[in-house]
Tab-separated table of C-alpha atoms in Angstrom:
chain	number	residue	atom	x	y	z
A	6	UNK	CA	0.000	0.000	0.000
A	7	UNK	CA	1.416	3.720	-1.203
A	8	UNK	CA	2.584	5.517	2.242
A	9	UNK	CA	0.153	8.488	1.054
A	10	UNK	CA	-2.806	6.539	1.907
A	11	UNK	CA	-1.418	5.133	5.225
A	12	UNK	CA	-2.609	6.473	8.739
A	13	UNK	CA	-0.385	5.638	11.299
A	14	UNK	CA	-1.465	3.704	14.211
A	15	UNK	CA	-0.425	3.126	17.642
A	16	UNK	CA	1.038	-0.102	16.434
A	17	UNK	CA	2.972	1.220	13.991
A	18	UNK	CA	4.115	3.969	16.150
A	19	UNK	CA	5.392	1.332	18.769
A	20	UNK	CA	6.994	-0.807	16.071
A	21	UNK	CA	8.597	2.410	14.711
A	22	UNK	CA	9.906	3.494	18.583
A	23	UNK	CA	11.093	-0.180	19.303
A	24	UNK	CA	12.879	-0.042	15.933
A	25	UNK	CA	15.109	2.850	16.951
A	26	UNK	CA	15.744	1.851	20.441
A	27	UNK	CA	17.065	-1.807	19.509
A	28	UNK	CA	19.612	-0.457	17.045
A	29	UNK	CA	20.901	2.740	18.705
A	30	UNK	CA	20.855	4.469	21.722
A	31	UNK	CA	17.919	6.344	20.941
A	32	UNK	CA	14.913	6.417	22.626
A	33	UNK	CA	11.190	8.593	21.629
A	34	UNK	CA	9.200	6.144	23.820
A	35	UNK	CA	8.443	8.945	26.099
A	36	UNK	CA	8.087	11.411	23.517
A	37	UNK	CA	4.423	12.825	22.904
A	38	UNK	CA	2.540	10.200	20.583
A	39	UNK	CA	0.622	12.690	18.750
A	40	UNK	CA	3.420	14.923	17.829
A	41	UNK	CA	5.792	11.621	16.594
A	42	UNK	CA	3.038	10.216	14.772
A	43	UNK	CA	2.784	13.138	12.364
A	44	UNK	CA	6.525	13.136	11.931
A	45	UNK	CA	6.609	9.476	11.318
A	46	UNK	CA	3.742	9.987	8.604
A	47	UNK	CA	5.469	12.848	7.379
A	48	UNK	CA	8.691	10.656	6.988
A	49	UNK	CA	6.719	7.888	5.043
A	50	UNK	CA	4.743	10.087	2.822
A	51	UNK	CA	8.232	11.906	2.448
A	52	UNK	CA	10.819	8.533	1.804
A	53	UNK	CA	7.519	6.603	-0.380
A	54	UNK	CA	8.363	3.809	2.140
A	55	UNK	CA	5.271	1.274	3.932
A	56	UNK	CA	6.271	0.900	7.330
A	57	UNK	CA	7.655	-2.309	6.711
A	58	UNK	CA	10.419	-1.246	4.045
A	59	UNK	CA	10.974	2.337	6.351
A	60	UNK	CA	11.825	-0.223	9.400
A	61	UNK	CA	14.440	-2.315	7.652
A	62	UNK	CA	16.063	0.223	6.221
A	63	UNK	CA	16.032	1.551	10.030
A	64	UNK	CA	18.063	-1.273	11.031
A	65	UNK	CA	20.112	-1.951	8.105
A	66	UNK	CA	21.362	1.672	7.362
A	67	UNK	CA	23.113	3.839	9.721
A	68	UNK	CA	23.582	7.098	8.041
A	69	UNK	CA	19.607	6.180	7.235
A	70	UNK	CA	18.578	6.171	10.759
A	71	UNK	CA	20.662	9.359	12.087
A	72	UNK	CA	18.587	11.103	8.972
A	73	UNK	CA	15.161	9.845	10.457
A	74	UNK	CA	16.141	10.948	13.913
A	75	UNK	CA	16.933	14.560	13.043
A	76	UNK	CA	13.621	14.654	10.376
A	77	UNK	CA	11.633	13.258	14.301
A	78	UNK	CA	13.377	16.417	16.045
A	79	UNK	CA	11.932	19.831	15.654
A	80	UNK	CA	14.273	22.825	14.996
A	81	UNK	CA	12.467	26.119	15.814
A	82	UNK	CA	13.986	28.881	16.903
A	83	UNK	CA	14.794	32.397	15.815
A	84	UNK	CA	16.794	35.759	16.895
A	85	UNK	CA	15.352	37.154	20.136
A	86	UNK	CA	12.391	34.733	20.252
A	87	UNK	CA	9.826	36.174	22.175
A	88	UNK	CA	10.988	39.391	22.808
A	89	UNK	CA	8.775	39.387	26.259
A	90	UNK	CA	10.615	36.652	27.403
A	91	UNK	CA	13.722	38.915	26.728
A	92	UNK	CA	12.898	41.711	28.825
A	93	UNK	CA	12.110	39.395	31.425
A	94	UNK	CA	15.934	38.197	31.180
A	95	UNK	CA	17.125	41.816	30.896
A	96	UNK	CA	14.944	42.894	33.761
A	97	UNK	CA	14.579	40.424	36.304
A	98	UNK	CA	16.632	37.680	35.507
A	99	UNK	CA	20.245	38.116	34.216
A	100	UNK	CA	20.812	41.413	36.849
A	101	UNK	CA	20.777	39.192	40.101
A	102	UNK	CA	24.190	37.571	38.676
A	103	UNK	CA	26.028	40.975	38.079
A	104	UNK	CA	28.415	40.270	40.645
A	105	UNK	CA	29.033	36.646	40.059
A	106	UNK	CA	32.883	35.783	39.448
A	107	UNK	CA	31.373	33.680	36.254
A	108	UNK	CA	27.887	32.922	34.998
A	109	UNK	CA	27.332	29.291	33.618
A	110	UNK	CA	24.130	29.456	31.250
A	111	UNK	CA	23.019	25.825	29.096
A	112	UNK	CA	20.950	26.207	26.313
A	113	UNK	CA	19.345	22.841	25.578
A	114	UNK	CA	17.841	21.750	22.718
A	115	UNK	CA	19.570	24.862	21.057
A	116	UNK	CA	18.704	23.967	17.100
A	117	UNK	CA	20.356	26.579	14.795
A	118	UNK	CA	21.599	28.626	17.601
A	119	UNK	CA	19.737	32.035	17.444
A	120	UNK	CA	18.975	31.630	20.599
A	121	UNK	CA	22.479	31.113	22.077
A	122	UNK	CA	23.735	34.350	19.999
A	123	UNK	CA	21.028	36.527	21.418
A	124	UNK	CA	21.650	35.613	25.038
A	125	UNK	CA	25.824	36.732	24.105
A	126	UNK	CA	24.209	40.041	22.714
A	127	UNK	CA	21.883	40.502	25.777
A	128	UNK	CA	25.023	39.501	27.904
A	129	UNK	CA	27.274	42.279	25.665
A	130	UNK	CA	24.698	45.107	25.862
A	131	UNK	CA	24.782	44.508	30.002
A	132	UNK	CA	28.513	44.215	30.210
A	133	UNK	CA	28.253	40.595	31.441
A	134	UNK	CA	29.829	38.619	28.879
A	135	UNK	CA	33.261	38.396	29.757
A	136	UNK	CA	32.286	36.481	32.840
A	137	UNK	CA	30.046	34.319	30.631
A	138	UNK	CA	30.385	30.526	29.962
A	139	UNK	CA	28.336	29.297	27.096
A	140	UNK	CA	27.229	25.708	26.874
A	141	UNK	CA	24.508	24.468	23.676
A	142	UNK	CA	23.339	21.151	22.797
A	143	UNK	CA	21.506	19.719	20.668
A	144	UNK	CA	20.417	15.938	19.505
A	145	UNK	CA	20.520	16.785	16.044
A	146	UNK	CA	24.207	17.308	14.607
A	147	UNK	CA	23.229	19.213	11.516
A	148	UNK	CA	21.812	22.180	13.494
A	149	UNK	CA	25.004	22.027	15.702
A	150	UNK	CA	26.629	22.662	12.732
A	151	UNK	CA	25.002	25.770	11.832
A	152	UNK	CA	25.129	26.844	14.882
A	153	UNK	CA	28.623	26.945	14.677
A	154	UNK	CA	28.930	29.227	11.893
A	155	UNK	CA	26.253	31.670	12.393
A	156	UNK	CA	25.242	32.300	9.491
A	157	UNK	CA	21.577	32.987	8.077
A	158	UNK	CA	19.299	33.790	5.729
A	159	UNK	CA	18.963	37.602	5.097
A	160	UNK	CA	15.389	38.354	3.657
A	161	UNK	CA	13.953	34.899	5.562
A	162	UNK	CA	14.796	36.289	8.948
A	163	UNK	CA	13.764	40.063	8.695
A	164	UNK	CA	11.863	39.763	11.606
A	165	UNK	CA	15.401	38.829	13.721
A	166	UNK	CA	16.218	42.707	13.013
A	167	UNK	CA	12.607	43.783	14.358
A	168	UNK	CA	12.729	41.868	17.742
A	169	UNK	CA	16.732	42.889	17.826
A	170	UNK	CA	15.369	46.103	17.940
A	171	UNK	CA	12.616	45.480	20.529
A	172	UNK	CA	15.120	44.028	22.953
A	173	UNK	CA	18.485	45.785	22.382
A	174	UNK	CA	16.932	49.382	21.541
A	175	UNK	CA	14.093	49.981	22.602
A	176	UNK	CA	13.312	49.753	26.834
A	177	UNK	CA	9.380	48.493	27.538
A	178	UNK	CA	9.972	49.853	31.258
A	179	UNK	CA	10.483	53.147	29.865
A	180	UNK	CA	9.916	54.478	26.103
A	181	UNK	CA	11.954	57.466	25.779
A	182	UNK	CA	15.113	55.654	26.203
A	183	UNK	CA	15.923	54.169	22.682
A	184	UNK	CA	19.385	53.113	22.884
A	185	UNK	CA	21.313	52.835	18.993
A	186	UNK	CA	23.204	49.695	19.232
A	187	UNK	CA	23.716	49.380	15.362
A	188	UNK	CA	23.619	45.679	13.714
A	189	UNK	CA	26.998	45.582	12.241
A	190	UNK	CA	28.131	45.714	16.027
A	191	UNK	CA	27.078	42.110	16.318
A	192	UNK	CA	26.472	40.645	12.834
A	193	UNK	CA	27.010	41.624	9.188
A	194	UNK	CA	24.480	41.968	6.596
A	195	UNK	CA	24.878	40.756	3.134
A	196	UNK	CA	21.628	41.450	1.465
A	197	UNK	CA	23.455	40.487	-2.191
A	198	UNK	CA	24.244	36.931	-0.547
A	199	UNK	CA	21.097	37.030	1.188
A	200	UNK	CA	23.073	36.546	4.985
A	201	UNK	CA	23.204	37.762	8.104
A	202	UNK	CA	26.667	36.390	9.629
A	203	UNK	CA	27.332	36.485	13.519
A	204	UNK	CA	30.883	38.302	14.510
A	205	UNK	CA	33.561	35.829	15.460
A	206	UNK	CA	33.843	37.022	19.036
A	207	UNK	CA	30.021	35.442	19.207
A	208	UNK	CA	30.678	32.259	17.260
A	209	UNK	CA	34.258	31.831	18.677
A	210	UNK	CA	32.410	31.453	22.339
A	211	UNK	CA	30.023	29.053	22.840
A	212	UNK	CA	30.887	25.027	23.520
A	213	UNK	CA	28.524	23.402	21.338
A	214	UNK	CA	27.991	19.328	21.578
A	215	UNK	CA	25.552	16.907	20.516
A	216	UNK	CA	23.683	15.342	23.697
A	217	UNK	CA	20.488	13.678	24.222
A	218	UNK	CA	18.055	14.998	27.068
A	219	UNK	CA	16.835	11.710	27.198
A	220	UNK	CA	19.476	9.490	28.538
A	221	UNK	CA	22.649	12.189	28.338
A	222	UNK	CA	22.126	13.604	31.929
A	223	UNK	CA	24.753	16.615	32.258
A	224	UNK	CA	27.495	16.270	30.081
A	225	UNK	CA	29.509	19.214	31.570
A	226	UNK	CA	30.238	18.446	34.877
A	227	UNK	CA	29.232	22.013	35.826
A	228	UNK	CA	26.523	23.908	37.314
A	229	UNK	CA	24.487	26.410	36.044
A	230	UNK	CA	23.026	29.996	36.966
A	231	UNK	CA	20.672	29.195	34.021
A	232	UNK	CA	19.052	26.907	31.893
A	233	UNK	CA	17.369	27.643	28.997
A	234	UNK	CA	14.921	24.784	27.594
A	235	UNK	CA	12.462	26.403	25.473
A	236	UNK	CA	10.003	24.678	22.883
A	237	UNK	CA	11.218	21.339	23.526
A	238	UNK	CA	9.777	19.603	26.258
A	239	UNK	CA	6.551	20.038	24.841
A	240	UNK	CA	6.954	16.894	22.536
A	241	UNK	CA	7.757	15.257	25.797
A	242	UNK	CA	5.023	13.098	27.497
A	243	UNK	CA	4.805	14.334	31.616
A	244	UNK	CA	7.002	11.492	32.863
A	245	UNK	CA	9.521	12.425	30.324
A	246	UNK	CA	8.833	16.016	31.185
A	247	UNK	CA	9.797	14.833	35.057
A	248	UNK	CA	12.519	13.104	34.690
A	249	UNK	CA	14.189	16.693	32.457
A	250	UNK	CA	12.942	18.873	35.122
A	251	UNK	CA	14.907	16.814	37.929
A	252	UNK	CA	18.062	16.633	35.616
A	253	UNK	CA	17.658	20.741	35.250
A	254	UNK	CA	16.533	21.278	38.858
A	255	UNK	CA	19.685	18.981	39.931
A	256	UNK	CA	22.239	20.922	38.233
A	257	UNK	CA	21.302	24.434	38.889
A	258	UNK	CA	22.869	26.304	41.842
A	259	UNK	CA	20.228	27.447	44.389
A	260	UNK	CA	18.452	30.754	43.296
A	261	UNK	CA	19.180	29.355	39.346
A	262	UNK	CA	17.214	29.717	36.671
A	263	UNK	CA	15.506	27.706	34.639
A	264	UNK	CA	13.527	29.284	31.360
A	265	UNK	CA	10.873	27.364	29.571
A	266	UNK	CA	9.058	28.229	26.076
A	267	UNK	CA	5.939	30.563	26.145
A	268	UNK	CA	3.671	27.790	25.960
A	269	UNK	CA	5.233	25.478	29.056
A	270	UNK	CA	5.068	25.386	31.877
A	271	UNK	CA	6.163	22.863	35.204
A	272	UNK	CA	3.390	20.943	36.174
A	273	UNK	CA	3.392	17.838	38.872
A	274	UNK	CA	6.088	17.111	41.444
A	275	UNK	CA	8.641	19.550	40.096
A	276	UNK	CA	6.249	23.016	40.238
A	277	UNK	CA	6.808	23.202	43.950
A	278	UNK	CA	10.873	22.914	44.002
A	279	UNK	CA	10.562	26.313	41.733
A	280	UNK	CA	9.191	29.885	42.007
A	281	UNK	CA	7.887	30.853	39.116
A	282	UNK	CA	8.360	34.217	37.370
A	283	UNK	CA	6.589	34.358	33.671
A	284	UNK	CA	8.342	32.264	31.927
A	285	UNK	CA	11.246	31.739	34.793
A	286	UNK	CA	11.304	28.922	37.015
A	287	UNK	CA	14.017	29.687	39.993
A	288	UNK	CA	15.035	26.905	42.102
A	289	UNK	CA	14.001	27.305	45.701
């Protein structure tokens, strides 16, 4: 039967799961079913495979499988996000480590990496990034990679220069200050390439490695002042969810910070070892 025509079913989804955990070290049991079952149709429909043919080649083809396992992970993510959730960081979040000696921040789940150079920019802007120590990861090398170089698409991203400018200009607490950080300070524009390109003393900082939330635990050996996690465990199911929150809450200092996408939030036996602030969870 043509893939086009085939729903997936629970069964298939198992078989599909089991698959991937008996020939590598990955596992989606935990994952949420509804969100894995579209991007296991989408695969099919995508490859022209049946289920059975999409499962052998599974097992019989490496470089095969590490494709299917970044097509299963999302990668969303753009410059300055959610400017609210910015302001919250400039405001209430990244001034109670001014006078730390260094300031060890984790973005999981980091995809392209937009994320990670905003928080050095935010960092810049507040003189605090010379005592900064920049870990990303990500399960998916290919967006590792790009992370890496920083660079962008140009007239795709137009929007990163509008929510630069709602975070790094302009001040929500008060309107007349409007401060003129110019673009080039941080990135260059090539609108004949069609790039925006991070400056080296962004991409030169960060230690980017590939690491899976699921079974990885903390890679570093460190502890962090914060912990950004945003968009991701919502493809989690809540013991999956759990068991993330208890690796973050476990490797934050006391008073950390743990930041979660606008549309998460801590729920169960983790909500009461944080105070939460918007988007902020702070370990008590």
């Amino acid at each position: 039967m043509p893939s086009q025509r085939m729903q997936v079913t629970d069964q298939d989804l198992q078989y599909f799961v089991n698959t991937i955990k008996s020939v590598s070290k990955y596992d989606f049991s935990e994952y949420s079913e509804k969100s894995l079952k579209r991007r296991l149709q989408k695969i099919l429909e995508d490859y022209n495979l049946d289920l059975t043919s999409l499962l052998t080649s599974l097992r019989l083809d490496r470089d095969f499988l590490e494709k299917v396992v970044k097509e299963v992970t999302v990668n969303t993510t753009e410059l300055f996000r959610d400017p609210p959730v910015w302001h919250l960081l400039r405001s209430r979040i990244l001034p109670r480590f001014k006078n730390n000696k260094t300031i060890n921040i984790w973005h999981a789940g980091c995809s392209t990496g937009q994320e990670v150079y905003s928080m050095m920019i935010l960092l810049n802007e507040m003189e605090m990034l010379d005592k900064a120590k920049i870990f990303a990861t990500d399960l998916n090398s290919d967006v590792l990679d790009a992370a890496k170089q920083g660079v962008y698409k140009y007239r795709f991203n137009l929007g990163y220069l509008d929510n630069f400018d709602k975070v790094i200009k302009q001040n929500p607490l008060n309107f007349e200050e409007y401060n003129d950080v110019p673009y080039e300070k941080y990135f260059d524009i090539d609108k004949v390439r069609d790039t925006i390109t991070m400056k080296k003393f962004l991409t030169e900082r960060p230690i980017f490695r590939k690491h899976d939330l699921v079974v990885d635990g903390n890679i570093f050996f460190a502890k962090f002042d914060l912990i950004l996690c945003r968009n991701v465990i919502i493809y989690f199911n809540y013991s999956l969810q759990n068991k993330v929150f208890e690796l973050f809450h476990n490797n934050l200092y006391p008073k950390g910070t743990l930041l979660l996408g606008m549309h998460e939030t801590i729920l169960g036996p983790w909500a009461s070892r944080f105070e939460r602030l918007g988007q902020a969870y702070i370990k008590k």
